Amino acid sequence: MNATTPPPVPDYGAPAPIPATQLLTPAQVEFFHAHGYLAVDRVMPLDEIPRVRAVYDRLFNEDRSRTEGDLYNLTGTKEQGRREAVAQILQPGKYAPELLVTQLVANVKAMMQQLLGPECRMVGDHAINKPPRNAAATPWHQDEAYWNPAKEYSGLSVWVPLQPATKLNGCMYFVPGSHRLEVIPHQPIGNDPKVPGLEVVPGAFDFGSAVACELPAGGATFHLERTLHYTPSNQSDDYRRAYIIVGTRYERPRAVPRRFEWQERQAAARR
Ligand code: NI
């Protein structure tokens, strides 16, 4: 058990306290709906990047004892006293509310509403930190495979690299048009149900049409809940820091129930 009580979940959906300074163009909105993803070179002021990065690094280092309850090894099992192959923090805004009053978040909230309409609200954030010279990729998946199978969703994720994102350090790759698929079969990474991360069952899909989205620091990719995506391993000499913002237009009970047996296997392994 963690000695410290985790802080309460912040009101992610609250209106941004500062106005947006950047918006998407109509052509970008159109591209997103046609292909299920979008890459944008800049969503935050350049001078904000080092400030956000300093908060981010603090959460993964000095603040580890505070964030422990929400700190996971995305691509492997969690082991006491061992650094994660790919560390992720769920809801970093809980531990660093200053992340939520940035121009970054104000701009992304406005952009998410351009893409999915005024009902779209930020519902959470997430941080994935890949160490330098690290072999672990984040394998192909659809975000909806992680979510509650009893519900249907309309939502998107916004992935913001805090240093340039390149093929070498693990930028985002997407399969254009894959947002029109159903949720395809997934399994826990490496088929080990103790691993929290998921991957498309090997051989279940041909990823030959995937595109890489290299970005400058402070750019972003946007993708829908079923768009297939992946990031390769980080072969650079620096951390590959990504801050992720999740937005939802609606989530509601599904008319036709379904099961995600990969989640059931993970739940059984945790018990
Ligand atoms: Ni994802």
PDB file of C-alpha atoms and ligand atoms in Angstrom:
ATOM      1  CA  MET A   1       0.000   0.000   0.000  1.00  0.00           C
ATOM      2  CA  ASN A   2       1.057   3.503  -0.732  1.00  0.00           C
ATOM      3  CA  ALA A   3       1.596   5.642   2.344  1.00  0.00           C
ATOM      4  CA  THR A   4       0.269   8.772   0.690  1.00  0.00           C
ATOM      5  CA  THR A   5      -3.340   9.099  -0.405  1.00  0.00           C
ATOM      6  CA  PRO A   6      -3.529   9.954  -4.111  1.00  0.00           C
ATOM      7  CA  PRO A   7      -4.880  13.432  -4.803  1.00  0.00           C
ATOM      8  CA  PRO A   8      -8.453  13.732  -6.132  1.00  0.00           C
ATOM      9  CA  VAL A   9      -9.125  13.531  -9.860  1.00  0.00           C
ATOM     10  CA  PRO A  10      -9.210  17.082 -11.238  1.00  0.00           C
ATOM     11  CA  ASP A  11     -12.138  18.482 -13.206  1.00  0.00           C
ATOM     12  CA  TYR A  12     -10.666  17.729 -16.613  1.00  0.00           C
ATOM     13  CA  GLY A  13     -13.834  18.828 -18.406  1.00  0.00           C
ATOM     14  CA  ALA A  14     -13.906  22.333 -16.912  1.00  0.00           C
ATOM     15  CA  PRO A  15     -13.679  25.168 -19.449  1.00  0.00           C
ATOM     16  CA  ALA A  16     -10.079  26.262 -19.958  1.00  0.00           C
ATOM     17  CA  PRO A  17      -9.276  29.316 -17.791  1.00  0.00           C
ATOM     18  CA  ILE A  18      -7.431  30.945 -20.698  1.00  0.00           C
ATOM     19  CA  PRO A  19      -8.605  31.368 -24.292  1.00  0.00           C
ATOM     20  CA  ALA A  20      -7.170  29.244 -27.113  1.00  0.00           C
ATOM     21  CA  THR A  21      -4.456  30.927 -29.153  1.00  0.00           C
ATOM     22  CA  GLN A  22      -4.483  28.388 -31.992  1.00  0.00           C
ATOM     23  CA  LEU A  23      -7.199  26.554 -33.885  1.00  0.00           C
ATOM     24  CA  LEU A  24      -7.323  23.952 -36.651  1.00  0.00           C
ATOM     25  CA  THR A  25      -8.012  24.920 -40.244  1.00  0.00           C
ATOM     26  CA  PRO A  26     -11.112  23.578 -42.051  1.00  0.00           C
ATOM     27  CA  ALA A  27      -8.770  21.451 -44.205  1.00  0.00           C
ATOM     28  CA  GLN A  28      -7.283  19.849 -41.070  1.00  0.00           C
ATOM     29  CA  VAL A  29     -10.747  19.069 -39.684  1.00  0.00           C
ATOM     30  CA  GLU A  30     -11.717  17.530 -43.017  1.00  0.00           C
ATOM     31  CA  PHE A  31      -8.522  15.433 -43.143  1.00  0.00           C
ATOM     32  CA  PHE A  32      -9.207  14.083 -39.643  1.00  0.00           C
ATOM     33  CA  HIS A  33     -12.681  12.876 -40.539  1.00  0.00           C
ATOM     34  CA  ALA A  34     -11.525  11.341 -43.825  1.00  0.00           C
ATOM     35  CA  HIS A  35      -8.538   9.425 -42.421  1.00  0.00           C
ATOM     36  CA  GLY A  36      -9.199   9.022 -38.676  1.00  0.00           C
ATOM     37  CA  TYR A  37      -6.046  10.854 -37.656  1.00  0.00           C
ATOM     38  CA  LEU A  38      -4.343  14.247 -38.035  1.00  0.00           C
ATOM     39  CA  ALA A  39      -0.805  15.557 -37.442  1.00  0.00           C
ATOM     40  CA  VAL A  40      -0.334  19.228 -36.485  1.00  0.00           C
ATOM     41  CA  ASP A  41       3.095  20.871 -36.228  1.00  0.00           C
ATOM     42  CA  ARG A  42       2.305  23.147 -33.305  1.00  0.00           C
ATOM     43  CA  VAL A  43      -0.388  23.180 -30.609  1.00  0.00           C
ATOM     44  CA  MET A  44       1.456  25.126 -27.880  1.00  0.00           C
ATOM     45  CA  PRO A  45       3.738  28.165 -27.650  1.00  0.00           C
ATOM     46  CA  LEU A  46       7.414  27.249 -27.936  1.00  0.00           C
ATOM     47  CA  ASP A  47       8.264  28.844 -24.578  1.00  0.00           C
ATOM     48  CA  GLU A  48       5.766  26.567 -22.825  1.00  0.00           C
ATOM     49  CA  ILE A  49       7.469  23.340 -23.942  1.00  0.00           C
ATOM     50  CA  PRO A  50      10.387  23.433 -21.428  1.00  0.00           C
ATOM     51  CA  ARG A  51       8.002  24.299 -18.577  1.00  0.00           C
ATOM     52  CA  VAL A  52       5.695  21.380 -19.329  1.00  0.00           C
ATOM     53  CA  ARG A  53       8.686  19.098 -19.828  1.00  0.00           C
ATOM     54  CA  ALA A  54      10.098  20.059 -16.400  1.00  0.00           C
ATOM     55  CA  VAL A  55       6.793  19.142 -14.708  1.00  0.00           C
ATOM     56  CA  TYR A  56       6.674  15.902 -16.679  1.00  0.00           C
ATOM     57  CA  ASP A  57      10.211  14.864 -15.712  1.00  0.00           C
ATOM     58  CA  ARG A  58       9.517  15.704 -12.065  1.00  0.00           C
ATOM     59  CA  LEU A  59       6.511  13.317 -12.047  1.00  0.00           C
ATOM     60  CA  PHE A  60       8.626  10.426 -13.357  1.00  0.00           C
ATOM     61  CA  ASN A  61      11.639  11.137 -11.094  1.00  0.00           C
ATOM     62  CA  GLU A  62      11.553  13.242  -7.917  1.00  0.00           C
ATOM     63  CA  ASP A  63       7.808  12.652  -7.435  1.00  0.00           C
ATOM     64  CA  ARG A  64       7.874   8.883  -7.944  1.00  0.00           C
ATOM     65  CA  SER A  65       6.753   8.161  -4.387  1.00  0.00           C
ATOM     66  CA  ARG A  66       3.663  10.357  -4.942  1.00  0.00           C
ATOM     67  CA  THR A  67       2.762   9.077  -8.391  1.00  0.00           C
ATOM     68  CA  GLU A  68       3.497   5.423  -7.554  1.00  0.00           C
ATOM     69  CA  GLY A  69      -0.183   4.387  -7.475  1.00  0.00           C
ATOM     70  CA  ASP A  70      -0.673   5.548 -11.065  1.00  0.00           C
ATOM     71  CA  LEU A  71       2.780   4.641 -12.385  1.00  0.00           C
ATOM     72  CA  TYR A  72       2.899   1.497 -14.514  1.00  0.00           C
ATOM     73  CA  ASN A  73       5.194  -0.396 -16.815  1.00  0.00           C
ATOM     74  CA  LEU A  74       3.191  -0.219 -20.035  1.00  0.00           C
ATOM     75  CA  THR A  75       4.975  -3.032 -21.866  1.00  0.00           C
ATOM     76  CA  GLY A  76       5.855  -5.372 -19.019  1.00  0.00           C
ATOM     77  CA  THR A  77       4.957  -6.343 -15.498  1.00  0.00           C
ATOM     78  CA  LYS A  78       5.467  -3.956 -12.583  1.00  0.00           C
ATOM     79  CA  GLU A  79       8.406  -4.981 -10.432  1.00  0.00           C
ATOM     80  CA  GLN A  80       9.341  -3.535  -7.068  1.00  0.00           C
ATOM     81  CA  GLY A  81      12.464  -1.409  -7.194  1.00  0.00           C
ATOM     82  CA  ARG A  82      12.959  -1.817 -10.942  1.00  0.00           C
ATOM     83  CA  ARG A  83      12.647   0.958 -13.493  1.00  0.00           C
ATOM     84  CA  GLU A  84       9.941   0.423 -16.077  1.00  0.00           C
ATOM     85  CA  ALA A  85      10.847  -0.428 -19.691  1.00  0.00           C
ATOM     86  CA  VAL A  86       8.193   2.080 -20.765  1.00  0.00           C
ATOM     87  CA  ALA A  87       6.897   4.095 -17.821  1.00  0.00           C
ATOM     88  CA  GLN A  88       3.397   5.514 -17.953  1.00  0.00           C
ATOM     89  CA  ILE A  89       1.477   7.650 -15.490  1.00  0.00           C
ATOM     90  CA  LEU A  90      -2.308   7.625 -15.616  1.00  0.00           C
ATOM     91  CA  GLN A  91      -3.870  11.018 -14.935  1.00  0.00           C
ATOM     92  CA  PRO A  92      -0.690  13.054 -14.392  1.00  0.00           C
ATOM     93  CA  GLY A  93      -2.941  16.126 -14.028  1.00  0.00           C
ATOM     94  CA  LYS A  94      -3.923  14.727 -10.609  1.00  0.00           C
ATOM     95  CA  TYR A  95      -0.358  15.133  -9.384  1.00  0.00           C
ATOM     96  CA  ALA A  96       0.493  18.285 -11.341  1.00  0.00           C
ATOM     97  CA  PRO A  97      -2.678  20.393 -11.788  1.00  0.00           C
ATOM     98  CA  GLU A  98      -0.480  23.089 -13.349  1.00  0.00           C
ATOM     99  CA  LEU A  99      -0.460  20.910 -16.492  1.00  0.00           C
ATOM    100  CA  LEU A 100      -4.164  21.663 -16.912  1.00  0.00           C
ATOM    101  CA  VAL A 101      -3.837  25.467 -16.920  1.00  0.00           C
ATOM    102  CA  THR A 102      -1.405  25.537 -19.822  1.00  0.00           C
ATOM    103  CA  GLN A 103      -1.947  27.063 -23.242  1.00  0.00           C
ATOM    104  CA  LEU A 104      -1.409  23.509 -24.509  1.00  0.00           C
ATOM    105  CA  VAL A 105      -4.529  22.222 -22.762  1.00  0.00           C
ATOM    106  CA  ALA A 106      -6.568  25.332 -23.659  1.00  0.00           C
ATOM    107  CA  ASN A 107      -5.664  24.932 -27.336  1.00  0.00           C
ATOM    108  CA  VAL A 108      -6.247  21.179 -27.426  1.00  0.00           C
ATOM    109  CA  LYS A 109      -9.657  21.512 -25.721  1.00  0.00           C
ATOM    110  CA  ALA A 110     -10.717  23.985 -28.401  1.00  0.00           C
ATOM    111  CA  MET A 111      -9.320  21.797 -31.197  1.00  0.00           C
ATOM    112  CA  MET A 112     -11.088  18.682 -29.862  1.00  0.00           C
ATOM    113  CA  GLN A 113     -14.368  20.607 -30.032  1.00  0.00           C
ATOM    114  CA  GLN A 114     -13.608  21.647 -33.603  1.00  0.00           C
ATOM    115  CA  LEU A 115     -13.152  17.973 -34.450  1.00  0.00           C
ATOM    116  CA  LEU A 116     -16.012  16.329 -32.508  1.00  0.00           C
ATOM    117  CA  GLY A 117     -18.326  19.228 -31.661  1.00  0.00           C
ATOM    118  CA  PRO A 118     -19.059  21.359 -28.596  1.00  0.00           C
ATOM    119  CA  GLU A 119     -20.098  18.326 -26.501  1.00  0.00           C
ATOM    120  CA  CYS A 120     -16.538  16.975 -26.645  1.00  0.00           C
ATOM    121  CA  ARG A 121     -14.908  17.260 -23.215  1.00  0.00           C
ATOM    122  CA  MET A 122     -11.435  16.439 -21.952  1.00  0.00           C
ATOM    123  CA  VAL A 123     -11.867  13.407 -19.690  1.00  0.00           C
ATOM    124  CA  GLY A 124      -8.296  12.573 -18.738  1.00  0.00           C
ATOM    125  CA  ASP A 125      -4.614  12.716 -19.427  1.00  0.00           C
ATOM    126  CA  HIS A 126      -1.791  10.239 -19.578  1.00  0.00           C
ATOM    127  CA  ALA A 127       2.010  10.306 -19.889  1.00  0.00           C
ATOM    128  CA  ILE A 128       4.200   7.738 -21.657  1.00  0.00           C
ATOM    129  CA  ASN A 129       7.937   8.115 -21.145  1.00  0.00           C
ATOM    130  CA  LYS A 130      10.235   5.899 -23.198  1.00  0.00           C
ATOM    131  CA  PRO A 131      13.825   5.803 -21.929  1.00  0.00           C
ATOM    132  CA  PRO A 132      16.753   6.287 -24.330  1.00  0.00           C
ATOM    133  CA  ARG A 133      18.063   3.236 -26.219  1.00  0.00           C
ATOM    134  CA  ASN A 134      15.055   1.208 -25.257  1.00  0.00           C
ATOM    135  CA  ALA A 135      13.877  -1.848 -27.151  1.00  0.00           C
ATOM    136  CA  ALA A 136      10.201  -1.703 -26.215  1.00  0.00           C
ATOM    137  CA  ALA A 137       7.728  -0.532 -28.858  1.00  0.00           C
ATOM    138  CA  THR A 138       4.134   0.384 -28.046  1.00  0.00           C
ATOM    139  CA  PRO A 139       2.518  -2.215 -30.302  1.00  0.00           C
ATOM    140  CA  TRP A 140      -0.392  -1.713 -32.690  1.00  0.00           C
ATOM    141  CA  HIS A 141      -3.724  -1.177 -30.948  1.00  0.00           C
ATOM    142  CA  GLN A 142      -7.047   0.626 -30.983  1.00  0.00           C
ATOM    143  CA  ASP A 143      -7.682   2.684 -27.846  1.00  0.00           C
ATOM    144  CA  GLU A 144     -11.241   1.382 -27.555  1.00  0.00           C
ATOM    145  CA  ALA A 145      -9.807  -2.110 -26.865  1.00  0.00           C
ATOM    146  CA  TYR A 146      -8.808  -0.751 -23.428  1.00  0.00           C
ATOM    147  CA  TRP A 147     -12.234   0.689 -22.625  1.00  0.00           C
ATOM    148  CA  ASN A 148     -15.421  -0.728 -21.161  1.00  0.00           C
ATOM    149  CA  PRO A 149     -16.927  -3.158 -23.730  1.00  0.00           C
ATOM    150  CA  ALA A 150     -20.414  -2.569 -22.314  1.00  0.00           C
ATOM    151  CA  LYS A 151     -20.340   0.995 -23.598  1.00  0.00           C
ATOM    152  CA  GLU A 152     -20.131   2.696 -26.941  1.00  0.00           C
ATOM    153  CA  TYR A 153     -17.899   5.668 -27.322  1.00  0.00           C
ATOM    154  CA  SER A 154     -17.179   8.638 -29.464  1.00  0.00           C
ATOM    155  CA  GLY A 155     -13.800  10.007 -28.501  1.00  0.00           C
ATOM    156  CA  LEU A 156     -10.292  10.926 -29.498  1.00  0.00           C
ATOM    157  CA  SER A 157      -6.753  11.047 -28.150  1.00  0.00           C
ATOM    158  CA  VAL A 158      -4.223  13.804 -28.649  1.00  0.00           C
ATOM    159  CA  TRP A 159      -0.551  12.797 -28.451  1.00  0.00           C
ATOM    160  CA  VAL A 160       1.884  15.648 -27.775  1.00  0.00           C
ATOM    161  CA  PRO A 161       5.655  14.997 -27.938  1.00  0.00           C
ATOM    162  CA  LEU A 162       7.740  17.252 -25.665  1.00  0.00           C
ATOM    163  CA  GLN A 163      10.815  16.843 -27.888  1.00  0.00           C
ATOM    164  CA  PRO A 164      10.831  16.208 -31.628  1.00  0.00           C
ATOM    165  CA  ALA A 165       9.127  12.913 -32.485  1.00  0.00           C
ATOM    166  CA  THR A 166      10.978  10.986 -35.188  1.00  0.00           C
ATOM    167  CA  LYS A 167      11.035   7.476 -36.578  1.00  0.00           C
ATOM    168  CA  LEU A 168      14.263   7.026 -34.563  1.00  0.00           C
ATOM    169  CA  ASN A 169      12.798   7.927 -31.145  1.00  0.00           C
ATOM    170  CA  GLY A 170       9.309   6.518 -31.646  1.00  0.00           C
ATOM    171  CA  CYS A 171       6.852   8.844 -33.397  1.00  0.00           C
ATOM    172  CA  MET A 172       3.232   7.857 -33.982  1.00  0.00           C
ATOM    173  CA  TYR A 173       2.205   5.619 -36.889  1.00  0.00           C
ATOM    174  CA  PHE A 174      -1.402   5.283 -38.060  1.00  0.00           C
ATOM    175  CA  VAL A 175      -3.361   3.132 -40.492  1.00  0.00           C
ATOM    176  CA  PRO A 176      -5.391   5.687 -42.501  1.00  0.00           C
ATOM    177  CA  GLY A 177      -9.085   4.825 -42.621  1.00  0.00           C
ATOM    178  CA  SER A 178      -8.863   2.244 -39.810  1.00  0.00           C
ATOM    179  CA  HIS A 179     -11.283   4.348 -37.711  1.00  0.00           C
ATOM    180  CA  ARG A 180     -14.033   2.719 -39.786  1.00  0.00           C
ATOM    181  CA  LEU A 181     -13.171  -0.792 -38.497  1.00  0.00           C
ATOM    182  CA  GLU A 182     -14.856  -2.519 -35.586  1.00  0.00           C
ATOM    183  CA  VAL A 183     -12.610  -3.281 -32.592  1.00  0.00           C
ATOM    184  CA  ILE A 184     -10.374  -6.050 -33.967  1.00  0.00           C
ATOM    185  CA  PRO A 185      -8.949  -8.902 -31.798  1.00  0.00           C
ATOM    186  CA  HIS A 186      -6.380  -7.780 -29.195  1.00  0.00           C
ATOM    187  CA  GLN A 187      -4.312  -9.589 -26.567  1.00  0.00           C
ATOM    188  CA  PRO A 188      -2.113  -8.456 -23.656  1.00  0.00           C
ATOM    189  CA  ILE A 189       1.352  -7.547 -24.982  1.00  0.00           C
ATOM    190  CA  GLY A 190       3.380 -10.710 -25.536  1.00  0.00           C
ATOM    191  CA  ASN A 191       0.189 -12.613 -24.663  1.00  0.00           C
ATOM    192  CA  ASP A 192       1.106 -12.192 -20.951  1.00  0.00           C
ATOM    193  CA  PRO A 193      -2.107 -11.263 -19.063  1.00  0.00           C
ATOM    194  CA  LYS A 194      -0.062  -9.612 -16.274  1.00  0.00           C
ATOM    195  CA  VAL A 195       1.063  -6.909 -18.728  1.00  0.00           C
ATOM    196  CA  PRO A 196      -1.307  -3.895 -18.774  1.00  0.00           C
ATOM    197  CA  GLY A 197      -0.632  -2.956 -22.410  1.00  0.00           C
ATOM    198  CA  LEU A 198      -2.544  -4.462 -25.347  1.00  0.00           C
ATOM    199  CA  GLU A 199      -1.604  -5.358 -28.911  1.00  0.00           C
ATOM    200  CA  VAL A 200      -3.486  -6.474 -31.988  1.00  0.00           C
ATOM    201  CA  VAL A 201      -3.260 -10.269 -32.167  1.00  0.00           C
ATOM    202  CA  PRO A 202      -0.243 -10.955 -34.414  1.00  0.00           C
ATOM    203  CA  GLY A 203      -1.370 -11.743 -37.941  1.00  0.00           C
ATOM    204  CA  ALA A 204      -4.889 -10.370 -37.413  1.00  0.00           C
ATOM    205  CA  PHE A 205      -4.243  -7.276 -39.546  1.00  0.00           C
ATOM    206  CA  ASP A 206      -1.945  -6.153 -42.378  1.00  0.00           C
ATOM    207  CA  PHE A 207      -0.249  -2.877 -41.367  1.00  0.00           C
ATOM    208  CA  GLY A 208       1.351  -2.299 -44.788  1.00  0.00           C
ATOM    209  CA  SER A 209      -0.521   0.975 -45.388  1.00  0.00           C
ATOM    210  CA  ALA A 210       0.652   2.620 -42.120  1.00  0.00           C
ATOM    211  CA  VAL A 211       2.038   6.173 -42.210  1.00  0.00           C
ATOM    212  CA  ALA A 212       4.619   7.723 -39.846  1.00  0.00           C
ATOM    213  CA  CYS A 213       3.908  11.164 -38.342  1.00  0.00           C
ATOM    214  CA  GLU A 214       7.183  12.866 -37.457  1.00  0.00           C
ATOM    215  CA  LEU A 215       6.598  16.083 -35.486  1.00  0.00           C
ATOM    216  CA  PRO A 216       8.473  18.984 -33.921  1.00  0.00           C
ATOM    217  CA  ALA A 217       8.316  19.354 -30.128  1.00  0.00           C
ATOM    218  CA  GLY A 218       4.952  20.807 -29.114  1.00  0.00           C
ATOM    219  CA  GLY A 219       3.156  19.430 -32.172  1.00  0.00           C
ATOM    220  CA  ALA A 220       0.400  16.841 -31.862  1.00  0.00           C
ATOM    221  CA  THR A 221      -1.342  13.943 -33.481  1.00  0.00           C
ATOM    222  CA  PHE A 222      -5.093  13.442 -33.065  1.00  0.00           C
ATOM    223  CA  HIS A 223      -6.790  10.067 -33.546  1.00  0.00           C
ATOM    224  CA  LEU A 224     -10.196   8.458 -33.065  1.00  0.00           C
ATOM    225  CA  GLU A 225     -10.959   5.624 -30.644  1.00  0.00           C
ATOM    226  CA  ARG A 226     -10.694   2.929 -33.341  1.00  0.00           C
ATOM    227  CA  THR A 227      -7.818   4.313 -35.419  1.00  0.00           C
ATOM    228  CA  LEU A 228      -4.987   1.743 -35.397  1.00  0.00           C
ATOM    229  CA  HIS A 229      -1.745   3.250 -34.079  1.00  0.00           C
ATOM    230  CA  TYR A 230       1.668   2.295 -32.778  1.00  0.00           C
ATOM    231  CA  THR A 231       5.006   3.845 -31.798  1.00  0.00           C
ATOM    232  CA  PRO A 232       8.314   2.050 -32.419  1.00  0.00           C
ATOM    233  CA  SER A 233      11.075   1.730 -29.850  1.00  0.00           C
ATOM    234  CA  ASN A 234      13.176   4.714 -28.801  1.00  0.00           C
ATOM    235  CA  GLN A 235      16.607   4.298 -30.367  1.00  0.00           C
ATOM    236  CA  SER A 236      17.714   7.884 -29.594  1.00  0.00           C
ATOM    237  CA  ASP A 237      19.910   9.096 -26.709  1.00  0.00           C
ATOM    238  CA  ASP A 238      17.103  11.095 -25.059  1.00  0.00           C
ATOM    239  CA  TYR A 239      13.813  10.235 -23.380  1.00  0.00           C
ATOM    240  CA  ARG A 240      10.797  10.211 -25.699  1.00  0.00           C
ATOM    241  CA  ARG A 241       8.206  12.041 -23.657  1.00  0.00           C
ATOM    242  CA  ALA A 242       4.601  12.063 -24.798  1.00  0.00           C
ATOM    243  CA  TYR A 243       1.750  13.836 -23.001  1.00  0.00           C
ATOM    244  CA  ILE A 244      -1.654  12.512 -24.013  1.00  0.00           C
ATOM    245  CA  ILE A 245      -5.026  14.221 -23.691  1.00  0.00           C
ATOM    246  CA  VAL A 246      -8.200  12.168 -24.000  1.00  0.00           C
ATOM    247  CA  GLY A 247     -11.514  13.682 -25.097  1.00  0.00           C
ATOM    248  CA  THR A 248     -14.982  12.143 -25.197  1.00  0.00           C
ATOM    249  CA  ARG A 249     -18.103  13.296 -27.008  1.00  0.00           C
ATOM    250  CA  TYR A 250     -20.258  10.594 -25.452  1.00  0.00           C
ATOM    251  CA  GLU A 251     -20.112   7.237 -23.763  1.00  0.00           C
ATOM    252  CA  ARG A 252     -23.327   5.311 -23.340  1.00  0.00           C
ATOM    253  CA  PRO A 253     -24.532   1.736 -22.834  1.00  0.00           C
ATOM    254  CA  ARG A 254     -24.321  -0.358 -25.986  1.00  0.00           C
ATOM    255  CA  ALA A 255     -27.499  -1.686 -27.527  1.00  0.00           C
ATOM    256  CA  VAL A 256     -25.696  -4.909 -28.519  1.00  0.00           C
ATOM    257  CA  PRO A 257     -23.448  -6.238 -25.748  1.00  0.00           C
ATOM    258  CA  ARG A 258     -19.930  -7.469 -26.537  1.00  0.00           C
ATOM    259  CA  ARG A 259     -16.978  -8.940 -24.663  1.00  0.00           C
ATOM    260  CA  PHE A 260     -13.298  -8.066 -24.813  1.00  0.00           C
ATOM    261  CA  GLU A 261     -11.855 -11.395 -23.706  1.00  0.00           C
ATOM    262  CA  TRP A 262      -8.352  -9.836 -23.476  1.00  0.00           C
ATOM    263  CA  GLN A 263      -9.618  -7.614 -20.656  1.00  0.00           C
ATOM    264  CA  GLU A 264     -11.186 -10.609 -18.909  1.00  0.00           C
ATOM    265  CA  ARG A 265      -7.856 -12.448 -19.011  1.00  0.00           C
ATOM    266  CA  GLN A 266      -6.040  -9.419 -17.568  1.00  0.00           C
ATOM    267  CA  ALA A 267      -8.647  -9.078 -14.792  1.00  0.00           C
ATOM    268  CA  ALA A 268      -8.271 -12.785 -13.920  1.00  0.00           C
ATOM    269  CA  ALA A 269      -4.461 -12.444 -13.796  1.00  0.00           C
ATOM    270  CA  ARG A 270      -4.727  -9.481 -11.393  1.00  0.00           C
ATOM    271  CA  ARG A 271      -6.895 -11.488  -8.942  1.00  0.00           C
TER     272      ARG A 271
HETATM  273 NI    NI B   1      -3.276   4.333 -27.896  1.00  0.00          NI
END
